[in-house]
mmCIF file of N, CA and C in Angstrom:
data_model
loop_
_atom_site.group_PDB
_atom_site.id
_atom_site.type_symbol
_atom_site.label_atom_id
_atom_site.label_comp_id
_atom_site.label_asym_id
_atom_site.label_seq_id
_atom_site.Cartn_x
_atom_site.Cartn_y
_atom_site.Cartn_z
ATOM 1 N N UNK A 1 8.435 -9.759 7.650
ATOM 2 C CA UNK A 1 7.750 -8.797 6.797
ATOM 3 C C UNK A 1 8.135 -9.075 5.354
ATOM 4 N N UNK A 2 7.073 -8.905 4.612
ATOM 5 C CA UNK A 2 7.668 -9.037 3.337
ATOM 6 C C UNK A 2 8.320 -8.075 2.904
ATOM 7 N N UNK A 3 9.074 -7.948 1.109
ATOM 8 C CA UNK A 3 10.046 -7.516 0.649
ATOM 9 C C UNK A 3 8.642 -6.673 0.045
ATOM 10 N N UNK A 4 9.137 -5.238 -0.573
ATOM 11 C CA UNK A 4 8.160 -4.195 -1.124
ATOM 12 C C UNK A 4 9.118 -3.731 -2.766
ATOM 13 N N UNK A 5 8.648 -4.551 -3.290
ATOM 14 C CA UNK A 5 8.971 -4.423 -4.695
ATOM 15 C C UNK A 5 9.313 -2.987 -5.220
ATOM 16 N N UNK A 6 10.386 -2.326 -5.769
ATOM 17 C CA UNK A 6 10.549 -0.991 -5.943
ATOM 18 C C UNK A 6 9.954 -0.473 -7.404
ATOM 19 N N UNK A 7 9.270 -1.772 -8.071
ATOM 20 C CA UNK A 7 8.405 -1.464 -8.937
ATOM 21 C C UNK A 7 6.958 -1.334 -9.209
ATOM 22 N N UNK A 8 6.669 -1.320 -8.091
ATOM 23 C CA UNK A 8 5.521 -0.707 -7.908
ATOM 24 C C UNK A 8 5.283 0.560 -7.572
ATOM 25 N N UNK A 9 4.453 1.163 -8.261
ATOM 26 C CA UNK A 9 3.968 2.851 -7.636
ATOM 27 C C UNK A 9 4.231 3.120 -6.568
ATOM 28 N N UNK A 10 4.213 4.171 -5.931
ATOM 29 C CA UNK A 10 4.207 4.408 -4.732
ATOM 30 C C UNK A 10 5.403 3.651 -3.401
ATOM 31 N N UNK A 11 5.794 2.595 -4.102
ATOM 32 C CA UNK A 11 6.399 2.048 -3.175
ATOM 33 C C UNK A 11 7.766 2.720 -2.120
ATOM 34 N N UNK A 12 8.092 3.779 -2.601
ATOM 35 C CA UNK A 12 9.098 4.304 -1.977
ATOM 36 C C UNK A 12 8.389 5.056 -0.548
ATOM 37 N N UNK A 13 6.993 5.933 -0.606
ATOM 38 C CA UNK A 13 6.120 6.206 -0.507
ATOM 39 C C UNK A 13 5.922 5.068 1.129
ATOM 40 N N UNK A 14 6.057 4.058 0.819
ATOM 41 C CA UNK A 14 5.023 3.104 1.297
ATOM 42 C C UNK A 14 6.009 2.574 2.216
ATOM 43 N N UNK A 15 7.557 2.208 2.028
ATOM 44 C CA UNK A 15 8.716 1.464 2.365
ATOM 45 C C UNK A 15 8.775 2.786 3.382
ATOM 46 N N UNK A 16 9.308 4.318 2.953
ATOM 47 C CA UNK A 16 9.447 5.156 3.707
ATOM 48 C C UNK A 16 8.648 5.422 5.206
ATOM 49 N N UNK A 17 7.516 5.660 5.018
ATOM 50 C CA UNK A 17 6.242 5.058 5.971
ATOM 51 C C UNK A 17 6.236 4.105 6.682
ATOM 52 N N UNK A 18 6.700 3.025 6.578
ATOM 53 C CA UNK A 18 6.707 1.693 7.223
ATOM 54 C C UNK A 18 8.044 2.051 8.301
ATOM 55 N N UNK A 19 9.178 2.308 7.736
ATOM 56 C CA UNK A 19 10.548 2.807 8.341
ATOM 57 C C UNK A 19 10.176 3.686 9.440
ATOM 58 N N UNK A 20 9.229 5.064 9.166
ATOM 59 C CA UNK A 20 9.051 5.979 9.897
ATOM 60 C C UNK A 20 8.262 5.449 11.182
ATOM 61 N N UNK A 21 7.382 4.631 10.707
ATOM 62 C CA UNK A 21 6.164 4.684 12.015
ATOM 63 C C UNK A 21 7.030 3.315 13.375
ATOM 64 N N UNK A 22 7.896 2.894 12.546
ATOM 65 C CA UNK A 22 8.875 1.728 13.361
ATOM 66 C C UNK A 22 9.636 2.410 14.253
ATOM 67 N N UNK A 23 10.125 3.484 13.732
ATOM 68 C CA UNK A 23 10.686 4.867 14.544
ATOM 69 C C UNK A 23 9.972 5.472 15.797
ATOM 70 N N UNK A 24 8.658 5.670 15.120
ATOM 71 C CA UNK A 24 7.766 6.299 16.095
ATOM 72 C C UNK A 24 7.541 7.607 15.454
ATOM 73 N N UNK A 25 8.141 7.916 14.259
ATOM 74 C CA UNK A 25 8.018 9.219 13.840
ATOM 75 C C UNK A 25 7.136 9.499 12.546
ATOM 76 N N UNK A 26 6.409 10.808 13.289
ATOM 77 C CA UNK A 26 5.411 11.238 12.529
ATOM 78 C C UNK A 26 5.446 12.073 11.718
ATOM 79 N N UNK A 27 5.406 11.333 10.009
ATOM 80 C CA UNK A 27 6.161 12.308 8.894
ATOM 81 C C UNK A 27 4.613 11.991 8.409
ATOM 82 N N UNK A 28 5.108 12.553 6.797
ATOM 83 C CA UNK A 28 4.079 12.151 6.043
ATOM 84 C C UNK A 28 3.154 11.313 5.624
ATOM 85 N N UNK A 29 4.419 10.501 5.250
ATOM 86 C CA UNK A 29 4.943 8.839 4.955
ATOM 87 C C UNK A 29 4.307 7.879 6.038
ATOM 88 N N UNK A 30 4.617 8.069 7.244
ATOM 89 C CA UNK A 30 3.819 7.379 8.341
ATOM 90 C C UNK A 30 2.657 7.305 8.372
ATOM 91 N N UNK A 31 1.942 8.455 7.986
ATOM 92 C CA UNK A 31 0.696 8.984 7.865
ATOM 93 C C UNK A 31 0.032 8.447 7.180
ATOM 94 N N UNK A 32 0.285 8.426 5.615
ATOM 95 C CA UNK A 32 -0.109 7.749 4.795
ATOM 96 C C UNK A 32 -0.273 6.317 4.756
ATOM 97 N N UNK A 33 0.776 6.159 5.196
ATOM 98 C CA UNK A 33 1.063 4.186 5.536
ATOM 99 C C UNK A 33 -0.189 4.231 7.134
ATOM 100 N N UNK A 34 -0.307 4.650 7.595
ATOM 101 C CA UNK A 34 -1.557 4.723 8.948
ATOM 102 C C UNK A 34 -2.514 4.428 8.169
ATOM 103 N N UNK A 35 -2.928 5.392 7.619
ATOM 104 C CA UNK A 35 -4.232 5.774 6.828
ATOM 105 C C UNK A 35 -4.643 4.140 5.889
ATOM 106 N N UNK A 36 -3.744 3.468 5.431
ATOM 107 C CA UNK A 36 -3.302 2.360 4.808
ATOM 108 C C UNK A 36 -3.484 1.689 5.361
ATOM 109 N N UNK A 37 -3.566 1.130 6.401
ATOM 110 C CA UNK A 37 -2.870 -0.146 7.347
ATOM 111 C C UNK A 37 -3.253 -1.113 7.836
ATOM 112 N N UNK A 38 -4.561 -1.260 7.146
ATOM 113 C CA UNK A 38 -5.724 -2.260 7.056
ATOM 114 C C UNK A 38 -5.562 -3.578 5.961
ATOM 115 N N UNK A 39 -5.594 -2.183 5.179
ATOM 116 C CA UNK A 39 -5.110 -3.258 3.759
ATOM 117 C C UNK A 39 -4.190 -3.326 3.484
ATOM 118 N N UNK A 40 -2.922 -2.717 3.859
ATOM 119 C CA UNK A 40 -0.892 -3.053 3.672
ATOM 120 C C UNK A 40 -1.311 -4.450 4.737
ATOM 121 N N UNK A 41 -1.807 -4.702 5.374
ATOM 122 C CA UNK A 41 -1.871 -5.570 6.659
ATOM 123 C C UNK A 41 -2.054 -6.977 5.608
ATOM 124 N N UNK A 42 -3.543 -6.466 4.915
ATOM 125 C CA UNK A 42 -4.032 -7.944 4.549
ATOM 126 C C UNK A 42 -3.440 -7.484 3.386
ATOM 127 N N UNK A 43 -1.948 -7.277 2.865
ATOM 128 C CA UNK A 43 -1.136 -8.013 1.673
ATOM 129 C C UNK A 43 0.191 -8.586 1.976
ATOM 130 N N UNK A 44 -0.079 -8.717 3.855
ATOM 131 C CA UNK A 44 1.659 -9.203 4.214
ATOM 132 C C UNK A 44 1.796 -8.620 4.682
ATOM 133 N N UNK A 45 2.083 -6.892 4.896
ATOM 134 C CA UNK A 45 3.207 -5.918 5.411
ATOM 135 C C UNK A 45 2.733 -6.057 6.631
ATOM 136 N N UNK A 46 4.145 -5.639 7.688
ATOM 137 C CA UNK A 46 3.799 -5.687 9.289
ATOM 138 C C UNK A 46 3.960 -3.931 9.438
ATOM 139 N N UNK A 47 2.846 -3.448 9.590
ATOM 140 C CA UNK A 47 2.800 -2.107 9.931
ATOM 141 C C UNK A 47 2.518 -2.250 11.794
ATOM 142 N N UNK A 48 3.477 -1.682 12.309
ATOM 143 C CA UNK A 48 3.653 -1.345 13.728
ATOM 144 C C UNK A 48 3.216 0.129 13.939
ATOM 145 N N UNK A 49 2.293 -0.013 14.829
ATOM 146 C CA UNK A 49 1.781 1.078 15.389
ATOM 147 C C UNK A 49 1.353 2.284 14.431
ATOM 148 N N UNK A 50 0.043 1.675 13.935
ATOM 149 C CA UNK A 50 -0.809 3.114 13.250
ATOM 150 C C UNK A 50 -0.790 4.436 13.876
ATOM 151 N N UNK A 51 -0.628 5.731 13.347
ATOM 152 C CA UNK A 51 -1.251 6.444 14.253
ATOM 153 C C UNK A 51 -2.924 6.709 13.662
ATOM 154 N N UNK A 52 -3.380 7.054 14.875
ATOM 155 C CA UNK A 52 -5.155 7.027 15.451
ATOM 156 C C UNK A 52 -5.385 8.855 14.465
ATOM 157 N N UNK A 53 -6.563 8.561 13.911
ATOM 158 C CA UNK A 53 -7.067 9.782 12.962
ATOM 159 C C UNK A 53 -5.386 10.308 12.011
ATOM 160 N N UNK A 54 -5.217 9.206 11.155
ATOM 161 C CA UNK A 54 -4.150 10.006 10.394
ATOM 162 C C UNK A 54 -4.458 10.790 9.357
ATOM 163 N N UNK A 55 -5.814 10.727 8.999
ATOM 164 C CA UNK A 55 -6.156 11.268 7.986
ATOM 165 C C UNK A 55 -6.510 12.662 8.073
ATOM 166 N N UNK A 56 -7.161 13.117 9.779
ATOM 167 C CA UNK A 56 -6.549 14.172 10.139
ATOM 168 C C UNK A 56 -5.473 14.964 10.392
ATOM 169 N N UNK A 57 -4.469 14.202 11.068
ATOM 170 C CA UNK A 57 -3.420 14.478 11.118
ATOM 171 C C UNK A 57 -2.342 14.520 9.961
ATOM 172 N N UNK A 58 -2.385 14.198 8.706
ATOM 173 C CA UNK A 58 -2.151 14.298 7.625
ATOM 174 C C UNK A 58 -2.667 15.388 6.797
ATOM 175 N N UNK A 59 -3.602 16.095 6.760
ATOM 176 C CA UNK A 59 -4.211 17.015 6.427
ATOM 177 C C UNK A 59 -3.960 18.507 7.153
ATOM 178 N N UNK A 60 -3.334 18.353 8.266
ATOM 179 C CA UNK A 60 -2.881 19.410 9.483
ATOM 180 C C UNK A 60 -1.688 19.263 9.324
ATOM 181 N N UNK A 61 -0.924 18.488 8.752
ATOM 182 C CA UNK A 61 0.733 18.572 8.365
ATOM 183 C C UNK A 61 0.949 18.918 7.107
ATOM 184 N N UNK A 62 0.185 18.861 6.397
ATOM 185 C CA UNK A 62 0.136 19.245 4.823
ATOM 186 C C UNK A 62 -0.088 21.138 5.271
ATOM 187 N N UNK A 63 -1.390 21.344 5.423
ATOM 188 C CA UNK A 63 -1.549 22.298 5.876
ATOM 189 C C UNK A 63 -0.468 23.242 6.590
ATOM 190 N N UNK A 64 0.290 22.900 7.330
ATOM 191 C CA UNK A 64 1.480 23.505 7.719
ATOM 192 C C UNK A 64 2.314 24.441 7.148
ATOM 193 N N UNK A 65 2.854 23.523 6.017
ATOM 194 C CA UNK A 65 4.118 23.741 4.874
ATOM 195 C C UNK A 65 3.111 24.691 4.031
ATOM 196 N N UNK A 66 1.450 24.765 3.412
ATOM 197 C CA UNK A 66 1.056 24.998 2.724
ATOM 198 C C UNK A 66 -0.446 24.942 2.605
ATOM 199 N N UNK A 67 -0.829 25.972 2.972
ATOM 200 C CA UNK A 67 -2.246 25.659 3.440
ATOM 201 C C UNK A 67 -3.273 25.682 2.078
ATOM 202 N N UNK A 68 -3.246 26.594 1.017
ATOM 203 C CA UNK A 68 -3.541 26.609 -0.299
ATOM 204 C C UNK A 68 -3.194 25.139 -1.093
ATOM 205 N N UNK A 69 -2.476 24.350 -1.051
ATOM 206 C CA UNK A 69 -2.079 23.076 -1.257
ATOM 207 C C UNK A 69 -2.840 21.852 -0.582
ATOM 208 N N UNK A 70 -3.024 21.980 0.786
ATOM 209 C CA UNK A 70 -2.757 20.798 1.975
ATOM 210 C C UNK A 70 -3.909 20.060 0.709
ATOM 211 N N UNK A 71 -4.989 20.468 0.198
ATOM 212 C CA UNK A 71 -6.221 19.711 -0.185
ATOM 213 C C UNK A 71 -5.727 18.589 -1.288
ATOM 214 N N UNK A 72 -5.248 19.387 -2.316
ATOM 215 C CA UNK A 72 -4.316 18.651 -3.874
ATOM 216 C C UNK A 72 -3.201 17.888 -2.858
ATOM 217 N N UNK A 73 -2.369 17.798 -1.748
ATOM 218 C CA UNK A 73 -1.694 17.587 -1.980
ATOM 219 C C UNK A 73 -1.917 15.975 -1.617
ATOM 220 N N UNK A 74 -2.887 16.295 -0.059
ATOM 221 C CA UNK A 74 -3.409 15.086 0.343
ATOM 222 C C UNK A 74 -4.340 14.003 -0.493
ATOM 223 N N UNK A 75 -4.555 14.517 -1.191
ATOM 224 C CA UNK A 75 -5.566 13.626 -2.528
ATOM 225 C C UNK A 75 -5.036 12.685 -3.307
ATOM 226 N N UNK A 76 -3.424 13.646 -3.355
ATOM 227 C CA UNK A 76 -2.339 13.049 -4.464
ATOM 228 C C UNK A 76 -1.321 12.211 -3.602
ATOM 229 N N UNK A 77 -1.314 12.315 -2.229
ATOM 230 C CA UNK A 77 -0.921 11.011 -1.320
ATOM 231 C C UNK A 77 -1.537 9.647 -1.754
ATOM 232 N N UNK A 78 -2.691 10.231 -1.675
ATOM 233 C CA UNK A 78 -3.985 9.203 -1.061
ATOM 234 C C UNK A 78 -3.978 8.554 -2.363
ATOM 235 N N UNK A 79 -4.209 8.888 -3.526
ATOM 236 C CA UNK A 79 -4.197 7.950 -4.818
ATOM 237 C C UNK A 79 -2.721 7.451 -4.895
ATOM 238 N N UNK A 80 -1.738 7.628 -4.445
ATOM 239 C CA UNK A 80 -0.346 7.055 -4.399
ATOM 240 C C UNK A 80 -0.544 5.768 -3.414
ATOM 241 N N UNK A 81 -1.184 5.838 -2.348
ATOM 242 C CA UNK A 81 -1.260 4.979 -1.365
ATOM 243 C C UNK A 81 -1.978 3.659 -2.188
ATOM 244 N N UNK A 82 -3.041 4.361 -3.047
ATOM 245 C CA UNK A 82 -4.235 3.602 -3.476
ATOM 246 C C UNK A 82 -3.723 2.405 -4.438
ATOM 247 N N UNK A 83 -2.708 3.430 -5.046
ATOM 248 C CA UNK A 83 -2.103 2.828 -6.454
ATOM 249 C C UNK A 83 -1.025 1.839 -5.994
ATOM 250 N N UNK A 84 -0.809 1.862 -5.206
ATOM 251 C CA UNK A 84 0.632 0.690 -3.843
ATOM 252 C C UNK A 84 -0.575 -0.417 -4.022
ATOM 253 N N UNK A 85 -1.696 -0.171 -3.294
ATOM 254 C CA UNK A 85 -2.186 -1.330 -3.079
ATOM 255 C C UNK A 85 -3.127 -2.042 -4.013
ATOM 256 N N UNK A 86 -3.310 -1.323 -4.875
ATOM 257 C CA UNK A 86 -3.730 -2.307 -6.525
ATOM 258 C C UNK A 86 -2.671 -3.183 -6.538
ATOM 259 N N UNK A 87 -1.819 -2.309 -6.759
ATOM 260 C CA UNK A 87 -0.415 -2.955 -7.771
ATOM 261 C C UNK A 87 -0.150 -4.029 -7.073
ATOM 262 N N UNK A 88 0.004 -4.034 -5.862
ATOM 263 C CA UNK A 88 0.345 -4.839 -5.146
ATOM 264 C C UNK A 88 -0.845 -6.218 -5.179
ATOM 265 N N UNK A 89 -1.925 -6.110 -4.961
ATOM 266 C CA UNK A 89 -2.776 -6.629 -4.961
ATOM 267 C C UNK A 89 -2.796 -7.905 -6.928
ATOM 268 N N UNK A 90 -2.456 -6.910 -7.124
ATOM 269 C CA UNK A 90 -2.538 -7.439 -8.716
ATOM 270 C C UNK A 90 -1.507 -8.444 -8.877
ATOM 271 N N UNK A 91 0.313 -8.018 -8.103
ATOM 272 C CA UNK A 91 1.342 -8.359 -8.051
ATOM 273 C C UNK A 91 0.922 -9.775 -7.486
ATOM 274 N N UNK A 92 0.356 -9.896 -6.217
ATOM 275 C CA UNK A 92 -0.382 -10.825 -5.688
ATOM 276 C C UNK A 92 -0.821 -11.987 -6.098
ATOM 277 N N UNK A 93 -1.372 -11.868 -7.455
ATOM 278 C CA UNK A 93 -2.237 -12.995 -8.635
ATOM 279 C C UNK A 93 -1.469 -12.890 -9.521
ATOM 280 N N UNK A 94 -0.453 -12.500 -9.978
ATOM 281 C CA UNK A 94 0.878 -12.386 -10.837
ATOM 282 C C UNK A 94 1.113 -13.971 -10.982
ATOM 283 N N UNK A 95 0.333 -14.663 -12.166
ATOM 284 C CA UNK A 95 1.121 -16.382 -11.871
ATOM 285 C C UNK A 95 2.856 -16.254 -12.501
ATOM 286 N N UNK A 96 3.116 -17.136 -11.565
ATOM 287 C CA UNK A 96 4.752 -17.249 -11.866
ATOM 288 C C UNK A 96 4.932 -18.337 -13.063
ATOM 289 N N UNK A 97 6.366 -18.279 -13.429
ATOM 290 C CA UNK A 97 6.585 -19.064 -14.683
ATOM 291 C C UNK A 97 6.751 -20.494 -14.075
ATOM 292 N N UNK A 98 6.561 -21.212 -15.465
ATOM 293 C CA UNK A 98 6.439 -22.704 -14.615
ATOM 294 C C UNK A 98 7.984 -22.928 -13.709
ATOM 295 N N UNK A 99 8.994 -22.946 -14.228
ATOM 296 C CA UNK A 99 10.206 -23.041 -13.480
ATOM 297 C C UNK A 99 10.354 -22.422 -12.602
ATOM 298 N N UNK A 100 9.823 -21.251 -11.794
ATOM 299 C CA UNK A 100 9.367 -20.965 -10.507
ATOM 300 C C UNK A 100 8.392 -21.759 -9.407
ATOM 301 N N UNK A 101 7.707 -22.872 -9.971
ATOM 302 C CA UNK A 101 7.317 -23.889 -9.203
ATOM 303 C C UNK A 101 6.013 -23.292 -9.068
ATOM 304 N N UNK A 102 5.182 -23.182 -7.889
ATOM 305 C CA UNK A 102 3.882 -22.754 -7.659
ATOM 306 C C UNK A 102 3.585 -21.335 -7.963
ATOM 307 N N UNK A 103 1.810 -21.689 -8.288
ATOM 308 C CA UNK A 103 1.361 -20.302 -8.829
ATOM 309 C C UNK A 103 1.016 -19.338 -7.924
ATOM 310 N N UNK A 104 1.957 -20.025 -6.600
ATOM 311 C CA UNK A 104 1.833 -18.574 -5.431
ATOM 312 C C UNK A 104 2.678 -17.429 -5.109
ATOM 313 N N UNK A 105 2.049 -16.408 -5.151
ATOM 314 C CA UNK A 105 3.348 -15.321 -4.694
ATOM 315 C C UNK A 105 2.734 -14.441 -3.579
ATOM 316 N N UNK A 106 3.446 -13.470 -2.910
ATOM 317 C CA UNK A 106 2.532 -12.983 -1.413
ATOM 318 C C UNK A 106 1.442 -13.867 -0.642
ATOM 319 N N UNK A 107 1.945 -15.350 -0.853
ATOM 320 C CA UNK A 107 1.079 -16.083 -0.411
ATOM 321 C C UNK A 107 -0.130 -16.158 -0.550
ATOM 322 N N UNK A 108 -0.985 -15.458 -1.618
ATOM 323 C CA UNK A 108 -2.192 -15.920 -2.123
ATOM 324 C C UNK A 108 -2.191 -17.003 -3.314
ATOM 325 N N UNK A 109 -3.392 -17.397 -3.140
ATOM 326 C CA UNK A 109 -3.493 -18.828 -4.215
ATOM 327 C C UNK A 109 -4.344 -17.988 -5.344
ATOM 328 N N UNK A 110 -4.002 -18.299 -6.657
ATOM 329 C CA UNK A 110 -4.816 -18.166 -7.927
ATOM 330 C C UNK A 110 -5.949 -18.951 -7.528
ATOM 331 N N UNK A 111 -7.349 -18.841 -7.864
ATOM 332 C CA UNK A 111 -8.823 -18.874 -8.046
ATOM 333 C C UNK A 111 -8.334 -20.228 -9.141
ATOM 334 N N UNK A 112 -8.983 -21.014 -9.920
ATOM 335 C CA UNK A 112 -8.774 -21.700 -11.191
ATOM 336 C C UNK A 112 -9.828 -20.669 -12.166
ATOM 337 N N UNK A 113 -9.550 -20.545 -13.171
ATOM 338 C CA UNK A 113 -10.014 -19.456 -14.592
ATOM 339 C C UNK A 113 -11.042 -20.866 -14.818
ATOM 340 N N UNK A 114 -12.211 -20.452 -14.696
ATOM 341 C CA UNK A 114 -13.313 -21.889 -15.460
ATOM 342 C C UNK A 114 -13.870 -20.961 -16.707
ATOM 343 N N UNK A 115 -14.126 -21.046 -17.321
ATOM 344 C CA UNK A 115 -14.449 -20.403 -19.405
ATOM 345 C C UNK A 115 -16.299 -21.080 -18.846
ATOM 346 N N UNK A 116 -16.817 -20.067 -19.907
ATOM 347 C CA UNK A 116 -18.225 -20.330 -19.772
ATOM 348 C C UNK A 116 -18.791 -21.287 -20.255
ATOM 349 N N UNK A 117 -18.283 -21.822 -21.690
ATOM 350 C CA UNK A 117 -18.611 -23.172 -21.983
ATOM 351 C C UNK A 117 -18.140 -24.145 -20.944
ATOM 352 N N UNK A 118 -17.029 -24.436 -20.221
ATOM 353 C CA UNK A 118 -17.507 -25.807 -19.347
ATOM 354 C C UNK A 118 -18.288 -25.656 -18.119
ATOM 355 N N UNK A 119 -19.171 -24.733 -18.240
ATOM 356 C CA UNK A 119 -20.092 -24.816 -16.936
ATOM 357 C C UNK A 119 -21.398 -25.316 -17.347
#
């Protein structure tokens, strides 16, 4: 599995979640990382065992603690989740310095930048 950079948004968020659902336990964090786990998948991460409708079940655990809340609170998960996987995504095409050797990192390859005049 890869390493989850602690500078990225959300990442505590995201690391926590990953820990939980390895457990088997159904927190927030798990939830969110479920809801996720398509695309944490296609940036590297080994997410073990989604749970099935988390986005319900995330919304019924919010609801719990706070039912006047559950709506804001789940929204403000969900753009945390969102903001993991930009960053990450972005982190992704991050070219490294030349003395780091190749312009790969999370194992994607840079595109080549072609400028409109040489086409």
């Amino acid at each position: 599995m890869r390493a989850i950079s602690s500078d990225l948004p959300g990442a505590e968020l995201v690391e926590q979640g990953l820990h939980d659902l390895e457990a088997g336990s159904c927190t927030i964090a798990s939830l969110v990382v479920s809801i996720g786990a398509p695309r944490l998948r296609a940036l590297g991460l080994e997410v073990s065992s989604p749970f099935e409708d988390a986005e319900h079940a995330l919304y019924l655990l919010l609801s719990q603690s706070d039912a006047d809340a559950a709506h804001g609170r789940y929204n403000a998960l969900v753009r945390r989740l969102v903001s993991f996987e930009r960053a990450a995504t972005c982190a992704a095409w991050r070219p490294r310095r030349a003395s780091e050797g190749s312009s790969r990192i999370w194992g994607v390859r840079r595109a080549p930048v072609t400028s409109a005049r040489s086409r």
